[in-house]
Every structure is written in structure tokens, then in C-alpha cells.
mmCIF file of C-alpha atoms in Angstrom:
data_model
loop_
_atom_site.group_PDB
_atom_site.id
_atom_site.type_symbol
_atom_site.label_atom_id
_atom_site.label_comp_id
_atom_site.label_asym_id
_atom_site.label_seq_id
_atom_site.Cartn_x
_atom_site.Cartn_y
_atom_site.Cartn_z
ATOM 1 C CA MET A 1 -35.126 6.060 7.210
ATOM 2 C CA ALA A 2 -32.718 8.230 9.242
ATOM 3 C CA THR A 3 -35.651 11.284 8.790
ATOM 4 C CA GLY A 4 -38.454 8.415 10.709
ATOM 5 C CA VAL A 5 -35.949 7.570 13.160
ATOM 6 C CA LEU A 6 -35.241 11.387 14.026
ATOM 7 C CA HIS A 7 -39.253 12.065 14.009
ATOM 8 C CA ARG A 8 -40.016 8.783 16.260
ATOM 9 C CA VAL A 9 -36.884 10.538 18.670
ATOM 10 C CA SER A 10 -38.099 13.994 18.520
ATOM 11 C CA SER A 11 -41.983 12.917 19.231
ATOM 12 C CA GLY A 12 -40.316 11.164 22.430
ATOM 13 C CA LEU A 13 -38.608 14.031 23.698
ATOM 14 C CA ALA A 14 -41.675 16.052 23.441
ATOM 15 C CA ARG A 15 -43.908 13.888 25.210
ATOM 16 C CA ALA A 16 -41.454 13.468 27.965
ATOM 17 C CA LYS A 17 -41.199 17.523 28.289
ATOM 18 C CA SER A 18 -45.004 17.580 28.313
ATOM 19 C CA ARG A 19 -45.399 15.032 31.152
ATOM 20 C CA ALA A 20 -42.525 16.583 33.108
ATOM 21 C CA GLN A 21 -44.590 19.737 32.846
ATOM 22 C CA PHE A 22 -47.688 18.770 34.608
ATOM 23 C CA ILE A 23 -46.171 17.006 37.644
ATOM 24 C CA PRO A 24 -47.411 18.817 40.650
ATOM 25 C CA LEU A 25 -44.277 20.929 41.528
ATOM 26 C CA LYS A 26 -44.659 24.557 42.315
ATOM 27 C CA GLY A 27 -43.101 27.325 42.212
ATOM 28 C CA HIS A 28 -38.850 27.162 41.971
ATOM 29 C CA PHE A 29 -38.846 23.547 42.116
ATOM 30 C CA SER A 30 -41.249 23.213 39.415
ATOM 31 C CA CYS A 31 -38.835 25.533 37.038
ATOM 32 C CA VAL A 32 -35.385 23.885 38.108
ATOM 33 C CA PHE A 33 -37.284 20.585 37.442
ATOM 34 C CA ARG A 34 -38.132 21.410 33.922
ATOM 35 C CA GLY A 35 -34.712 23.167 33.367
ATOM 36 C CA LEU A 36 -33.282 19.882 34.531
ATOM 37 C CA ALA A 37 -35.575 17.757 31.932
ATOM 38 C CA THR A 38 -34.562 20.091 29.316
ATOM 39 C CA SER A 39 -30.884 19.676 29.716
ATOM 40 C CA CYS A 40 -30.964 16.330 30.003
ATOM 41 C CA ASN A 41 -33.152 15.747 26.835
ATOM 42 C CA ARG A 42 -30.837 18.255 24.925
ATOM 43 C CA LYS A 43 -27.843 16.079 25.982
ATOM 44 C CA ARG A 44 -29.520 12.750 24.995
ATOM 45 C CA GLU A 45 -30.556 14.037 21.454
ATOM 46 C CA ASP A 46 -26.868 15.654 21.231
ATOM 47 C CA SER A 47 -25.431 12.296 21.752
ATOM 48 C CA TRP A 48 -27.726 10.523 19.229
ATOM 49 C CA PHE A 49 -27.160 13.130 16.773
ATOM 50 C CA LYS A 50 -22.987 12.642 17.237
ATOM 51 C CA SER A 51 -23.705 8.696 17.025
ATOM 52 C CA LEU A 52 -25.332 9.199 13.604
ATOM 53 C CA PHE A 53 -21.970 11.091 12.119
ATOM 54 C CA VAL A 54 -18.924 10.289 14.736
ATOM 55 C CA ARG A 55 -17.098 7.124 13.839
ATOM 56 C CA LYS A 56 -15.759 5.215 16.795
ATOM 57 C CA VAL A 57 -12.289 4.018 16.563
ATOM 58 C CA ASP A 58 -11.211 0.766 17.757
ATOM 59 C CA PRO A 59 -7.991 0.906 19.684
ATOM 60 C CA ARG A 60 -5.184 -1.469 18.749
ATOM 61 C CA LYS A 61 -2.512 -2.768 20.813
ATOM 62 C CA ASP A 62 -0.099 -2.944 17.820
ATOM 63 C CA ALA A 63 1.412 -1.147 15.004
ATOM 64 C CA HIS A 64 -0.444 -1.592 11.651
ATOM 65 C CA SER A 65 2.700 -3.237 9.983
ATOM 66 C CA ASN A 66 3.228 -5.795 12.590
ATOM 67 C CA LEU A 67 -0.867 -6.545 11.699
ATOM 68 C CA LEU A 68 -0.228 -6.602 7.568
ATOM 69 C CA THR A 69 3.182 -8.912 7.845
ATOM 70 C CA LYS A 70 4.448 -12.114 8.042
ATOM 71 C CA ASN A 71 5.651 -12.306 11.623
ATOM 72 C CA GLU A 72 7.365 -15.218 11.381
ATOM 73 C CA GLU A 73 9.701 -13.318 8.970
ATOM 74 C CA SER A 74 11.447 -9.971 9.089
ATOM 75 C CA ASN A 75 12.325 -9.333 5.318
ATOM 76 C CA LEU A 76 12.604 -5.661 4.340
ATOM 77 C CA TYR A 77 12.326 -4.433 0.854
ATOM 78 C CA LYS A 78 14.115 -1.127 -1.201
ATOM 79 C CA ILE A 79 12.614 -0.110 -3.954
ATOM 80 C CA GLN A 80 15.013 2.277 -6.239
ATOM 81 C CA PHE A 81 13.709 4.593 -8.909
ATOM 82 C CA HIS A 82 16.602 6.270 -10.880
ATOM 83 C CA ASN A 83 15.440 8.579 -13.726
ATOM 84 C CA VAL A 84 18.127 8.205 -16.238
ATOM 85 C CA LYS A 85 19.488 10.832 -18.927
ATOM 86 C CA PRO A 86 17.962 9.466 -21.920
ATOM 87 C CA GLU A 87 21.451 9.621 -23.961
ATOM 88 C CA CYS A 88 22.964 7.363 -21.240
ATOM 89 C CA LEU A 89 20.611 4.508 -20.686
ATOM 90 C CA ASP A 90 22.261 2.099 -21.997
ATOM 91 C CA ALA A 91 25.662 2.947 -20.707
ATOM 92 C CA TYR A 92 23.574 2.570 -17.337
ATOM 93 C CA ASN A 93 22.155 -0.607 -17.943
ATOM 94 C CA LYS A 94 25.689 -1.823 -18.702
ATOM 95 C CA LEU A 95 27.063 -0.482 -15.603
ATOM 96 C CA CYS A 96 24.312 -1.693 -13.357
ATOM 97 C CA GLU A 97 24.523 -5.454 -15.070
ATOM 98 C CA GLU A 98 28.181 -5.590 -14.485
ATOM 99 C CA VAL A 99 27.862 -4.717 -10.213
ATOM 100 C CA LEU A 100 24.328 -5.600 -9.051
ATOM 101 C CA PRO A 101 24.721 -9.365 -9.756
ATOM 102 C CA SER A 102 27.883 -9.623 -7.733
ATOM 103 C CA ILE A 103 26.571 -7.916 -4.724
ATOM 104 C CA HIS A 104 23.416 -10.289 -5.296
ATOM 105 C CA ALA A 105 25.939 -13.461 -5.382
ATOM 106 C CA ASP A 106 28.108 -12.663 -2.563
ATOM 107 C CA LYS A 107 27.058 -14.122 0.701
ATOM 108 C CA TYR A 108 28.978 -11.451 2.551
ATOM 109 C CA TYR A 109 25.911 -8.992 2.059
ATOM 110 C CA PRO A 110 22.849 -10.393 3.473
ATOM 111 C CA CYS A 111 20.707 -8.844 0.976
ATOM 112 C CA GLU A 112 19.212 -10.158 -2.633
ATOM 113 C CA LEU A 113 18.326 -8.452 -5.881
ATOM 114 C CA VAL A 114 14.885 -9.324 -6.275
ATOM 115 C CA GLY A 115 14.472 -7.677 -9.788
ATOM 116 C CA THR A 116 15.375 -4.761 -11.904
ATOM 117 C CA TRP A 117 13.469 -3.486 -14.915
ATOM 118 C CA ASN A 118 13.321 -0.368 -17.184
ATOM 119 C CA THR A 119 10.018 1.276 -17.512
ATOM 120 C CA TRP A 120 8.508 0.526 -21.243
ATOM 121 C CA TYR A 121 5.110 2.604 -20.574
ATOM 122 C CA GLY A 122 4.545 5.408 -17.728
ATOM 123 C CA GLU A 123 7.785 7.498 -16.627
ATOM 124 C CA GLN A 124 10.178 7.132 -19.193
ATOM 125 C CA ASP A 125 14.155 6.702 -19.318
ATOM 126 C CA GLN A 126 13.617 5.143 -15.764
ATOM 127 C CA ALA A 127 15.176 1.974 -13.962
ATOM 128 C CA VAL A 128 13.417 0.526 -10.990
ATOM 129 C CA HIS A 129 15.456 -2.061 -8.510
ATOM 130 C CA LEU A 130 13.989 -4.298 -5.881
ATOM 131 C CA TRP A 131 16.126 -5.593 -3.138
ATOM 132 C CA ARG A 132 15.278 -7.745 -0.437
ATOM 133 C CA TYR A 133 16.894 -7.692 2.966
ATOM 134 C CA ARG A 134 16.481 -10.866 5.088
ATOM 135 C CA GLY A 135 16.660 -9.495 8.798
ATOM 136 C CA GLY A 136 14.945 -6.635 8.473
ATOM 137 C CA TYR A 137 16.656 -3.099 9.602
ATOM 138 C CA PRO A 138 19.945 -4.797 10.775
ATOM 139 C CA ALA A 139 20.652 -6.351 7.801
ATOM 140 C CA LEU A 140 19.887 -3.389 5.804
ATOM 141 C CA THR A 141 22.584 -1.254 8.098
ATOM 142 C CA GLU A 142 25.035 -4.543 7.971
ATOM 143 C CA VAL A 143 24.524 -4.071 3.948
ATOM 144 C CA THR A 144 25.091 -0.082 3.928
ATOM 145 C CA ASN A 145 27.948 0.086 6.022
ATOM 146 C CA LYS A 146 30.162 -3.089 4.280
ATOM 147 C CA LEU A 147 29.140 -1.318 0.859
ATOM 148 C CA LYS A 148 30.950 1.914 1.919
ATOM 149 C CA GLN A 149 34.128 -0.153 2.562
ATOM 150 C CA ASN A 150 33.842 -1.868 -1.162
ATOM 151 C CA GLN A 151 35.842 0.453 -3.485
ATOM 152 C CA ASP A 152 34.050 -1.152 -6.552
ATOM 153 C CA PHE A 153 30.906 0.016 -5.323
ATOM 154 C CA THR A 154 32.165 3.616 -4.798
ATOM 155 C CA VAL A 155 33.353 3.821 -8.070
ATOM 156 C CA TYR A 156 30.018 2.526 -9.242
ATOM 157 C CA ARG A 157 27.850 5.384 -7.675
ATOM 158 C CA LYS A 158 30.315 7.800 -9.284
ATOM 159 C CA GLU A 159 29.643 6.721 -12.613
ATOM 160 C CA ARG A 160 26.192 6.246 -11.891
ATOM 161 C CA GLY A 161 25.654 9.517 -10.522
ATOM 162 C CA LYS A 162 27.059 11.177 -14.069
ATOM 163 C CA MET A 163 24.159 9.584 -16.022
ATOM 164 C CA LEU A 164 21.133 10.185 -13.285
ATOM 165 C CA MET A 165 18.774 13.252 -13.404
ATOM 166 C CA SER A 166 17.074 11.996 -10.213
ATOM 167 C CA ARG A 167 16.798 9.362 -7.663
ATOM 168 C CA ARG A 168 14.345 7.994 -4.978
ATOM 169 C CA ASN A 169 13.396 5.082 -2.778
ATOM 170 C CA GLN A 170 11.699 3.480 -0.304
ATOM 171 C CA LEU A 171 11.467 1.237 2.558
ATOM 172 C CA LEU A 172 8.685 -1.672 1.904
ATOM 173 C CA LEU A 173 7.543 -4.471 4.241
ATOM 174 C CA GLU A 174 5.529 -7.421 2.088
ATOM 175 C CA PHE A 175 1.699 -8.027 2.526
ATOM 176 C CA SER A 176 1.544 -11.609 4.807
ATOM 177 C CA PHE A 177 -1.171 -12.620 1.817
ATOM 178 C CA TRP A 178 1.001 -12.186 -1.062
ATOM 179 C CA ASN A 179 3.764 -14.675 -2.397
ATOM 180 C CA GLU A 180 7.142 -13.902 -1.875
ATOM 181 C CA PRO A 181 8.801 -12.669 -4.899
ATOM 182 C CA VAL A 182 10.686 -15.444 -6.694
ATOM 183 C CA PRO A 183 12.969 -15.872 -9.564
ATOM 184 C CA ARG A 184 11.119 -16.650 -12.721
ATOM 185 C CA GLU A 185 11.824 -17.771 -16.358
ATOM 186 C CA GLY A 186 10.737 -15.200 -18.989
ATOM 187 C CA PRO A 187 9.741 -13.575 -21.636
ATOM 188 C CA ASN A 188 7.562 -11.473 -19.161
ATOM 189 C CA ILE A 189 6.417 -7.778 -19.007
ATOM 190 C CA TYR A 190 6.077 -6.617 -15.580
ATOM 191 C CA GLU A 191 3.421 -4.217 -14.244
ATOM 192 C CA LEU A 192 4.331 -2.117 -10.684
ATOM 193 C CA ARG A 193 0.837 -0.720 -9.584
ATOM 194 C CA SER A 194 1.354 2.035 -7.137
ATOM 195 C CA TYR A 195 -1.746 3.580 -4.969
ATOM 196 C CA GLN A 196 -1.505 6.571 -2.472
ATOM 197 C CA LEU A 197 -4.179 5.449 0.131
ATOM 198 C CA ARG A 198 -5.825 8.043 2.705
ATOM 199 C CA PRO A 199 -4.185 8.166 5.830
ATOM 200 C CA GLY A 200 -5.528 5.504 8.139
ATOM 201 C CA THR A 201 -7.121 3.221 5.422
ATOM 202 C CA MET A 202 -3.964 0.361 5.324
ATOM 203 C CA ILE A 203 -5.490 -2.036 7.565
ATOM 204 C CA GLU A 204 -8.755 -1.655 5.559
ATOM 205 C CA TRP A 205 -7.236 -1.981 2.082
ATOM 206 C CA GLY A 206 -4.975 -5.256 3.567
ATOM 207 C CA ASN A 207 -8.605 -6.875 4.774
ATOM 208 C CA TYR A 208 -10.148 -6.306 1.095
ATOM 209 C CA TRP A 209 -6.917 -7.396 -0.481
ATOM 210 C CA ALA A 210 -6.569 -10.374 1.697
ATOM 211 C CA ARG A 211 -9.987 -11.748 -0.259
ATOM 212 C CA ALA A 212 -9.055 -10.206 -3.697
ATOM 213 C CA ILE A 213 -5.826 -11.905 -4.382
ATOM 214 C CA GLY A 214 -7.524 -15.047 -4.702
ATOM 215 C CA TYR A 215 -8.963 -14.038 -7.707
ATOM 216 C CA ARG A 216 -5.711 -13.310 -9.221
ATOM 217 C CA GLN A 217 -3.612 -16.437 -9.087
ATOM 218 C CA HIS A 218 -5.040 -18.364 -12.016
ATOM 219 C CA ASN A 219 -2.197 -17.370 -14.384
ATOM 220 C CA ARG A 220 0.530 -17.016 -11.694
ATOM 221 C CA GLU A 221 0.380 -13.010 -12.478
ATOM 222 C CA ALA A 222 0.641 -12.087 -8.917
ATOM 223 C CA VAL A 223 4.286 -11.630 -8.106
ATOM 224 C CA GLY A 224 4.570 -9.496 -4.844
ATOM 225 C CA GLY A 225 2.381 -6.844 -2.477
ATOM 226 C CA PHE A 226 4.021 -4.212 -0.599
ATOM 227 C CA PHE A 227 3.412 -1.491 1.543
ATOM 228 C CA SER A 228 5.762 1.700 2.464
ATOM 229 C CA GLN A 229 7.329 2.264 5.732
ATOM 230 C CA ILE A 230 9.775 5.255 4.877
ATOM 231 C CA GLY A 231 9.485 7.208 1.946
ATOM 232 C CA ASN A 232 5.907 8.286 0.627
ATOM 233 C CA LEU A 233 3.901 7.140 3.539
ATOM 234 C CA TYR A 234 0.572 5.021 3.211
ATOM 235 C CA MET A 235 2.147 3.860 -0.616
ATOM 236 C CA VAL A 236 1.343 0.912 -1.801
ATOM 237 C CA HIS A 237 2.766 -1.566 -4.587
ATOM 238 C CA HIS A 238 1.579 -4.430 -6.327
ATOM 239 C CA LEU A 239 4.104 -6.376 -8.707
ATOM 240 C CA TRP A 240 2.471 -8.509 -11.417
ATOM 241 C CA ALA A 241 3.791 -10.638 -14.531
ATOM 242 C CA TYR A 242 2.079 -11.036 -17.768
ATOM 243 C CA LYS A 243 3.356 -12.500 -21.143
ATOM 244 C CA ASP A 244 2.763 -9.701 -23.089
ATOM 245 C CA LEU A 245 -0.096 -6.521 -23.146
ATOM 246 C CA GLN A 246 -2.680 -8.825 -24.442
ATOM 247 C CA SER A 247 -2.085 -11.407 -22.114
ATOM 248 C CA ARG A 248 -2.264 -8.561 -19.296
ATOM 249 C CA GLU A 249 -5.499 -7.546 -20.753
ATOM 250 C CA ASP A 250 -7.185 -10.797 -21.054
ATOM 251 C CA THR A 251 -6.006 -11.696 -17.487
ATOM 252 C CA ARG A 252 -7.758 -8.438 -16.025
ATOM 253 C CA ASN A 253 -10.829 -8.738 -17.945
ATOM 254 C CA GLY A 254 -11.159 -12.330 -16.731
ATOM 255 C CA ALA A 255 -11.220 -11.266 -12.865
ATOM 256 C CA TRP A 256 -14.445 -9.334 -13.459
ATOM 257 C CA GLN A 257 -15.941 -12.722 -14.212
ATOM 258 C CA GLN A 258 -15.438 -14.066 -10.946
ATOM 259 C CA GLU A 259 -18.116 -13.199 -8.499
ATOM 260 C CA GLY A 260 -16.674 -10.738 -5.933
ATOM 261 C CA TRP A 261 -14.060 -9.253 -7.481
ATOM 262 C CA ASP A 262 -16.500 -6.458 -8.665
ATOM 263 C CA GLU A 263 -17.188 -5.755 -4.789
ATOM 264 C CA VAL A 264 -13.506 -5.715 -4.103
ATOM 265 C CA VAL A 265 -13.212 -3.148 -6.348
ATOM 266 C CA TYR A 266 -16.249 -0.805 -5.255
ATOM 267 C CA TYR A 267 -14.827 -0.694 -1.605
ATOM 268 C CA THR A 268 -11.243 -0.334 -2.406
ATOM 269 C CA VAL A 269 -11.259 2.536 -4.615
ATOM 270 C CA PRO A 270 -12.701 5.189 -2.393
ATOM 271 C CA LEU A 271 -9.367 4.367 -0.273
ATOM 272 C CA ILE A 272 -7.096 5.979 -2.662
ATOM 273 C CA GLN A 273 -5.914 9.255 -3.444
ATOM 274 C CA HIS A 274 -3.829 8.635 -6.099
ATOM 275 C CA MET A 275 -2.688 5.499 -8.067
ATOM 276 C CA ASP A 276 -0.145 4.851 -11.219
ATOM 277 C CA SER A 277 0.728 1.880 -13.505
ATOM 278 C CA ARG A 278 4.261 1.327 -15.159
ATOM 279 C CA ILE A 279 4.969 -1.675 -17.479
ATOM 280 C CA MET A 280 8.243 -2.767 -17.177
ATOM 281 C CA ILE A 281 10.951 -4.745 -18.866
ATOM 282 C CA PRO A 282 13.436 -6.591 -17.044
ATOM 283 C CA THR A 283 17.152 -6.054 -17.497
ATOM 284 C CA LYS A 284 19.504 -8.990 -18.216
ATOM 285 C CA ALA A 285 20.703 -8.854 -14.641
ATOM 286 C CA SER A 286 17.241 -9.378 -13.239
ATOM 287 C CA PRO A 287 16.058 -12.553 -11.248
ATOM 288 C CA LEU A 288 12.816 -11.864 -12.714
ATOM 289 C CA GLN A 289 12.998 -12.701 -16.208
#
């Protein structure tokens, strides 16, 4: 198709050039006219070629984060990944069970513990914690400053540090089309699917998944969907809950039987640079069981 269009455009340019050469102008003026005609044709041809390969950018007047989140709310999430020394995992879990629920329950701190897990399949001997700060960055700053004055938390951090090999965190916002994570009864296993997207594709991802999430609500498996603001950028996290690994398999296979799911996968896979999956078991302190 493109070859046919190119042939038609080239023929048209040749005819225009031929007609220009027979215009009864003499000498210098004829040469100038032919030169201008050739220059004009080249510019038009260059412009046509550029239109084939140059992607025009639709200028936006707002940040991507404002287009993808619940604007009426200002929840900020922090996800923590702690790689624990294998021999210390039980002691680490016990320490967290003693301290984290007390912060969650204390209204003095404007934060909530959404969930806390150990990785079962994926990166081993790892703990994952997800916190919510209602009020956004000011709430996060308030909690951070107050915890600096909490002597019990200071002792907790020192003891925890002896048990860790490494740790990292990210600050996240939630997609507007996902449900807000709420406590649920167990027993469940949880899958955290993390996607590193190509820079500049977050809006496109959000557009497709705003439709795709409808295919994944039938068994209440969708827990939360987030994208990063600080830490690894253009990172998306989807959190799912299943009764067991077989239930996960059946639910995921069932999505392929729904018309439209294959199209979403087809168009979103090229947006991904890297993806990772963790199967996680909630600890005793987790509101998500």
C-alpha cells in the first residue's frame, strides 16, 4: 500500500516538473523557475516522507500522574522490599508483628498498613510491606517526623538492620480504575506482578488496563494497581489474590475465554521492557489475609 502511494506521489511530482519545463520563460528566469519548482517539490516530498515515520506528540497540559489517579483523593503508597538473611526470617517476622500493627492502629500516625508478606515463589527470603498515606506527601512527611521521635521504632530499626542484607522502596500512586485495597479474610495467596514499562507509555498502559480490569473482577482477584512516582520510574505493580495456585491458574485461563482480553494483551506486551512475578504469603500482621 505504501509503495503504491509512493509511486503515485512520485509520478505526480514528475508530471509537475515536466509541465514547469515547458512554460515559455527564457534564459535566466526559466532556470530560476525550474530551480524553485524542484526545491518546492523536494520540500513537499521530504515532508511526506517525514509524515510516514515521525510520530506527532499530542501536547498535554497536565502531568501523567494527575490523568491516571483518583483526583478526588490524595492517597500515597509506599512499598518496601526487604531481603532478609535466611537464618533471620522468623525473628524478622516476629519483630514486625510486634511493631507494625501498633503504628497501623495508632491514629497519631496518618498511615495504614495495607499488607505485609513473605515471598514464597520469586525472590527468596524477602519481606514486602505496603503502606498507605491518606493525605499524600504531607502525611508521609508527618509520619516520618513523628517516627523519628518514637523510641520503640528506633529500637525496631536497629534490630531490623541486623537481620537485613538489603532493602529498597518506592513511592506509588494508585490507578483510578482499580479498587482501593481493603482488608480481606483468608486464607489467600497473593501475586505481585511488576512491569517495567518503556518511558512515555504509562498513559497508553492506563488506557488499555482501564478496559482490561473488567475482565479480571469475576473472582474478586483484583486487589490493587499502582504506578511509581519515586524509585524505579515507569514501574507498574498489580496485586492479585487467589485461594491457591490452582485457583490462580484457573482464573488466569478463564480471562482468555473472554472476548477482548487477547487484544489487551496484544497491545500492552510491546510496552513492557521487563516483568516479574512474586507469589507471596501474608504474615500474621497483614490486614490482607
